[in-house]
CSV table of C-alpha atoms in Angstrom, one decimal:
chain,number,residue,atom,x,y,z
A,1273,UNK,CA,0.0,0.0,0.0
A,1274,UNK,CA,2.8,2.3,0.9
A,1275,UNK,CA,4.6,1.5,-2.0
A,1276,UNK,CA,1.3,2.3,-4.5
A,1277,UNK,CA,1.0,5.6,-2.2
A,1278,UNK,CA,4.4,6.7,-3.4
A,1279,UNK,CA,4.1,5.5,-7.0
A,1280,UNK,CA,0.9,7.6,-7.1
A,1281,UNK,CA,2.7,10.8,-5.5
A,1282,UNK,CA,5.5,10.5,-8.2
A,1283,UNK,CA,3.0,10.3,-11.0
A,1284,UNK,CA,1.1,13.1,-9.6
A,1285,UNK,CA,4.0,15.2,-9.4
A,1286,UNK,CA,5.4,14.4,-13.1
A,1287,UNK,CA,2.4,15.1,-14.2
A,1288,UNK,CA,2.0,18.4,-12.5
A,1289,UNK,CA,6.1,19.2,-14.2
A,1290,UNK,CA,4.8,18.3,-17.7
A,1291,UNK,CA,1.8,20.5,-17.6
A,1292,UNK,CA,3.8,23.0,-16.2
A,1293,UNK,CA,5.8,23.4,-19.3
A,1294,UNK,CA,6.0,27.0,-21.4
A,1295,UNK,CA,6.7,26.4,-25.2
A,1296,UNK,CA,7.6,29.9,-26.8
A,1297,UNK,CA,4.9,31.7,-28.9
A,1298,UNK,CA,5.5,32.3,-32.8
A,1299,UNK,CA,8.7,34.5,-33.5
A,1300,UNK,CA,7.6,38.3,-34.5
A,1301,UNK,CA,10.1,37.4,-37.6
A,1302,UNK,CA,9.7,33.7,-38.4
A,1303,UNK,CA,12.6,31.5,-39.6
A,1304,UNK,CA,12.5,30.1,-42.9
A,1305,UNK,CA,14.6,28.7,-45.5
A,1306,UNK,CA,15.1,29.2,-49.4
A,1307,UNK,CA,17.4,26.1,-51.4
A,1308,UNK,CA,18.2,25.4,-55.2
A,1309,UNK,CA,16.3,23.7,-56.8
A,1310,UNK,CA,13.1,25.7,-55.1
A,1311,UNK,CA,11.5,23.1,-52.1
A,1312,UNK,CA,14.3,20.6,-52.8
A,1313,UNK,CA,13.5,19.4,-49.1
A,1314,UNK,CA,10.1,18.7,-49.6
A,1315,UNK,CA,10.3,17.5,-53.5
A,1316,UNK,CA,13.2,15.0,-53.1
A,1317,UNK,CA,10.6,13.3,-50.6
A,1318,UNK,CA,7.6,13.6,-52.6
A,1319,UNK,CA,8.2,14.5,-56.4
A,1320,UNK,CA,12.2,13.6,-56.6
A,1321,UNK,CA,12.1,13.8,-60.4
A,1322,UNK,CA,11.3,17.5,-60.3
A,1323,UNK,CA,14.4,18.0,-58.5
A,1324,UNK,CA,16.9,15.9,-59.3
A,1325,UNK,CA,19.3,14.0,-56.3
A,1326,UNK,CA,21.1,17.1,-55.1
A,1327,UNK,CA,20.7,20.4,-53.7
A,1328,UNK,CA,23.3,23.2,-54.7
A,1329,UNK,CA,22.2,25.8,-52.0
A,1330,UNK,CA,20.1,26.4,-48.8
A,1331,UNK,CA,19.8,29.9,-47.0
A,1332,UNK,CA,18.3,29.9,-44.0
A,1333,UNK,CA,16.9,33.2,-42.5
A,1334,UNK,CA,14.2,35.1,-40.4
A,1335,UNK,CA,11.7,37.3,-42.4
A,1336,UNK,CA,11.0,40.8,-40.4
A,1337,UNK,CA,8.2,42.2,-41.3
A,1338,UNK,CA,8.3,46.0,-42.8
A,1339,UNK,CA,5.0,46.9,-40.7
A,1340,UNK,CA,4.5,50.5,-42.1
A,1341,UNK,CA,7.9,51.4,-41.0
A,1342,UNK,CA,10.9,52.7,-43.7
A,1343,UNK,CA,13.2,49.8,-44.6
A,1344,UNK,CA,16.5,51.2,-46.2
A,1345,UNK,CA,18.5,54.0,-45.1
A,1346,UNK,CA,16.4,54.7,-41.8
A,1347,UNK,CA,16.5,53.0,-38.1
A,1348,UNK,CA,16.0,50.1,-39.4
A,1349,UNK,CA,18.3,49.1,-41.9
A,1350,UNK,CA,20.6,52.1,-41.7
A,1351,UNK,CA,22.8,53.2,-44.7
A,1352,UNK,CA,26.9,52.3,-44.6
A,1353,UNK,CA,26.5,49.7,-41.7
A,1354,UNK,CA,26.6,45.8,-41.5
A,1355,UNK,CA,22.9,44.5,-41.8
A,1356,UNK,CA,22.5,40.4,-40.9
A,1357,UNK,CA,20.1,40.1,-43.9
A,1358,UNK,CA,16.7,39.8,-41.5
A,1359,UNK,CA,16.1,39.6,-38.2
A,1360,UNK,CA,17.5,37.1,-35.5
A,1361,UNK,CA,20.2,35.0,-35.4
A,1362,UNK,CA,22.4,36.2,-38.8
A,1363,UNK,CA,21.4,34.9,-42.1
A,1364,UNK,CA,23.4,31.8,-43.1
A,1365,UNK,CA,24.2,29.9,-46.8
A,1366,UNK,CA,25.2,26.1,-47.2
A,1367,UNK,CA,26.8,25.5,-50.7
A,1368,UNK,CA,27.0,21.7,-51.1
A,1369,UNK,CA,29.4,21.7,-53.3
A,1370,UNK,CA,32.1,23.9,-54.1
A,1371,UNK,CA,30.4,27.5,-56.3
A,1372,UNK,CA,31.6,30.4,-57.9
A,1373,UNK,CA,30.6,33.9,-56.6
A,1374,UNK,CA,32.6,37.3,-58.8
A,1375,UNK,CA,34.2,35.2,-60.1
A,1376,UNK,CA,35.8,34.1,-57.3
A,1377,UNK,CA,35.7,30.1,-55.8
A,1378,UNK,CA,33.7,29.6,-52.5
A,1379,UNK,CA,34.1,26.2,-51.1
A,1380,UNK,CA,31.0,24.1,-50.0
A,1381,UNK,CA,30.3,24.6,-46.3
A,1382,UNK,CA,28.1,27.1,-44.5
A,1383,UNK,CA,28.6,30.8,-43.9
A,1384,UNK,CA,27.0,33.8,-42.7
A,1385,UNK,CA,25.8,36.2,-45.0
A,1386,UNK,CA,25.8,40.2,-44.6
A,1387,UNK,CA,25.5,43.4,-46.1
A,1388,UNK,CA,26.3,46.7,-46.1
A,1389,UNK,CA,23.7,48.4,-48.0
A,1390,UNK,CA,23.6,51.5,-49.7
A,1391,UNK,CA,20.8,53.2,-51.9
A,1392,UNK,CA,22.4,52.1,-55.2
A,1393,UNK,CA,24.3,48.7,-54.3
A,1394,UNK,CA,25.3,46.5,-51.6
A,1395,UNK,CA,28.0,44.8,-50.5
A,1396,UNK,CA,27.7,41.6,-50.2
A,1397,UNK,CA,29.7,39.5,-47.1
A,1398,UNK,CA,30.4,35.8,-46.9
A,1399,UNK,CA,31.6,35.3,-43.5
A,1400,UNK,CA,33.1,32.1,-42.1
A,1401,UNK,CA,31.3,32.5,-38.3
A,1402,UNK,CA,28.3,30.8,-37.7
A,1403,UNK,CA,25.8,30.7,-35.5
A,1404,UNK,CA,25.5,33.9,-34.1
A,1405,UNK,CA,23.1,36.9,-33.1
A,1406,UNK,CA,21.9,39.2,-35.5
A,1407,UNK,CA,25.4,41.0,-36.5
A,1408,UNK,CA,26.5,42.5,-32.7
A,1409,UNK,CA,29.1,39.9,-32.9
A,1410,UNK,CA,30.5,40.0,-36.5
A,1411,UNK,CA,34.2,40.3,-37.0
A,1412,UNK,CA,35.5,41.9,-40.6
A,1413,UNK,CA,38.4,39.4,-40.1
A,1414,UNK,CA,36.5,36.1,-40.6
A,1415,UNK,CA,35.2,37.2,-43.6
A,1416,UNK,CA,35.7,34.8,-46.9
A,1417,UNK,CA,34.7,37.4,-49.4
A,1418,UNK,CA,33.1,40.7,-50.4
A,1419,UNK,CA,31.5,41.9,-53.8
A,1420,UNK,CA,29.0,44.8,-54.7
A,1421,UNK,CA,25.9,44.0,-56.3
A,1422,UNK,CA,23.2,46.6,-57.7
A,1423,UNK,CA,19.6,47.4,-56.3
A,1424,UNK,CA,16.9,47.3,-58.4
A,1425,UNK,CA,13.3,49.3,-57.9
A,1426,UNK,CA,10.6,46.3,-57.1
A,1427,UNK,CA,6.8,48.0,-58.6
A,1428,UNK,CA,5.3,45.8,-55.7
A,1429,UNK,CA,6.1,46.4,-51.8
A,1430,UNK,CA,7.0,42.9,-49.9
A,1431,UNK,CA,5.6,43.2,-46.6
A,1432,UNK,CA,8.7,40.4,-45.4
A,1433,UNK,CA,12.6,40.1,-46.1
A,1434,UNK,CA,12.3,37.5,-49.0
A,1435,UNK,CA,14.6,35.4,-50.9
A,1436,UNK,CA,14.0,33.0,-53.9
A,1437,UNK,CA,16.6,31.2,-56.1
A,1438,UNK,CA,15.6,30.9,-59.9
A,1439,UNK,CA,17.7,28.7,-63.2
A,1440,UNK,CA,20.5,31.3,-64.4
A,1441,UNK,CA,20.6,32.6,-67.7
A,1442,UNK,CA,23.7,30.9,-66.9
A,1443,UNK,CA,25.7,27.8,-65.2
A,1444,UNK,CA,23.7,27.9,-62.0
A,1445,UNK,CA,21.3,29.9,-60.2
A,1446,UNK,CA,20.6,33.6,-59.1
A,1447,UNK,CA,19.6,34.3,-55.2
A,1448,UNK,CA,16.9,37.3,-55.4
A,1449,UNK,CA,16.6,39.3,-51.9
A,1450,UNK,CA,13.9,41.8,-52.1
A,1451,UNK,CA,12.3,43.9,-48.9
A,1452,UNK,CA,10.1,46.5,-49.1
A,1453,UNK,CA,10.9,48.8,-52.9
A,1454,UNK,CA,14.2,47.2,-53.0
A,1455,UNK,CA,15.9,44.0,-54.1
A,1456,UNK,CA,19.2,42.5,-55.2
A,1457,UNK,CA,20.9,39.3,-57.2
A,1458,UNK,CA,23.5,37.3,-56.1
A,1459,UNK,CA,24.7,35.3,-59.5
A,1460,UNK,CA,26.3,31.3,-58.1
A,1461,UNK,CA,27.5,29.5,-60.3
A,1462,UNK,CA,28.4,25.9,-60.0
């Protein structure tokens, strides 16, 4: 009897632990994640001959949301400074396999990715640091590479920080970021 007491006491008590658990609510700027080909994830699953057997790129980023505020070149994504491309933790690329950015080779592997925007181009920053805060904790001196690309005028708003690969006119694919009136493209090749 003593024995069942306790048994029931300990149940009672886990119980009471698991219900007390807190699970965060949804993230003001939710994490999501672009790769080439477009859904590879979810394709090579379900419709694997849409895709082929290999993705080339993932980015994996948070989505702020613009919320009647000025994007570029106020408070919140101020001119001539490092931005961490969203919200959150920095931005970060995987390359699985080895890609051509300026020109330039990038080995396969992960990296953060930055900018410094300006009203005509940004500069574009492959970093080799990972898993970090927004970009209070970036260091120029672990960076892989830098290279200036051009902003264009989108006719549309986007409400969220977006990116989308598409094919490339030539050997690979283009990364499109667009927020707000602006966007850029980051030509990979592989």
């Amino acid at each position: 009897m003593k024995r069942h007491l306790i048994l029931l006491v300990c149940s009672f008590a886990f119980l009471l632990n698991t219900q007390a658990q807190k699970f965060r609510g949804l993230d003001k700027s939710p994490m999501d994640m672009a790769y080439y080909p477009d859904n590879f994830a979810h394709d090579i699953k379900f419709a694997p001959e849409k895709v082929g057997k290999e993705a080339f790129v993932r980015v994996t980023y948070s989505r702020p949301a613009k919320k009647d505020r000025e994007v570029f070149g106020a408070k919140l994504v101020p001119y001539d400074k490092v931005w961490r491309f969203g919200a959150n933790e920095a931005t970060e690329i995987k390359f699985f396999k080895d890609v051509k950015i300026d020109g330039k080779k990038v080995k396969a592997g992960v990296y953060s990715l930055f900018a410094i925007p300006t009203a005509d181009e940004w500069t574009i920053i492959l970093n080799s640091e990972t898993d970090i805060w927004g970009d209070y904790d970036y260091k120029e001196a672990k960076d892989v590479m830098r290279f200036k690309v051009k902003t264009k005028a989108l006719n549309e708003s986007l409400e969220n920080l977006s990116i989308v690969f598409t094919k490339s006119e030539t050997k690979g694919t283009d990364m499109h970021i667009g927020w707000d009136k602006t966007a850029v493209t980051i030509p990979i090749e592989f």
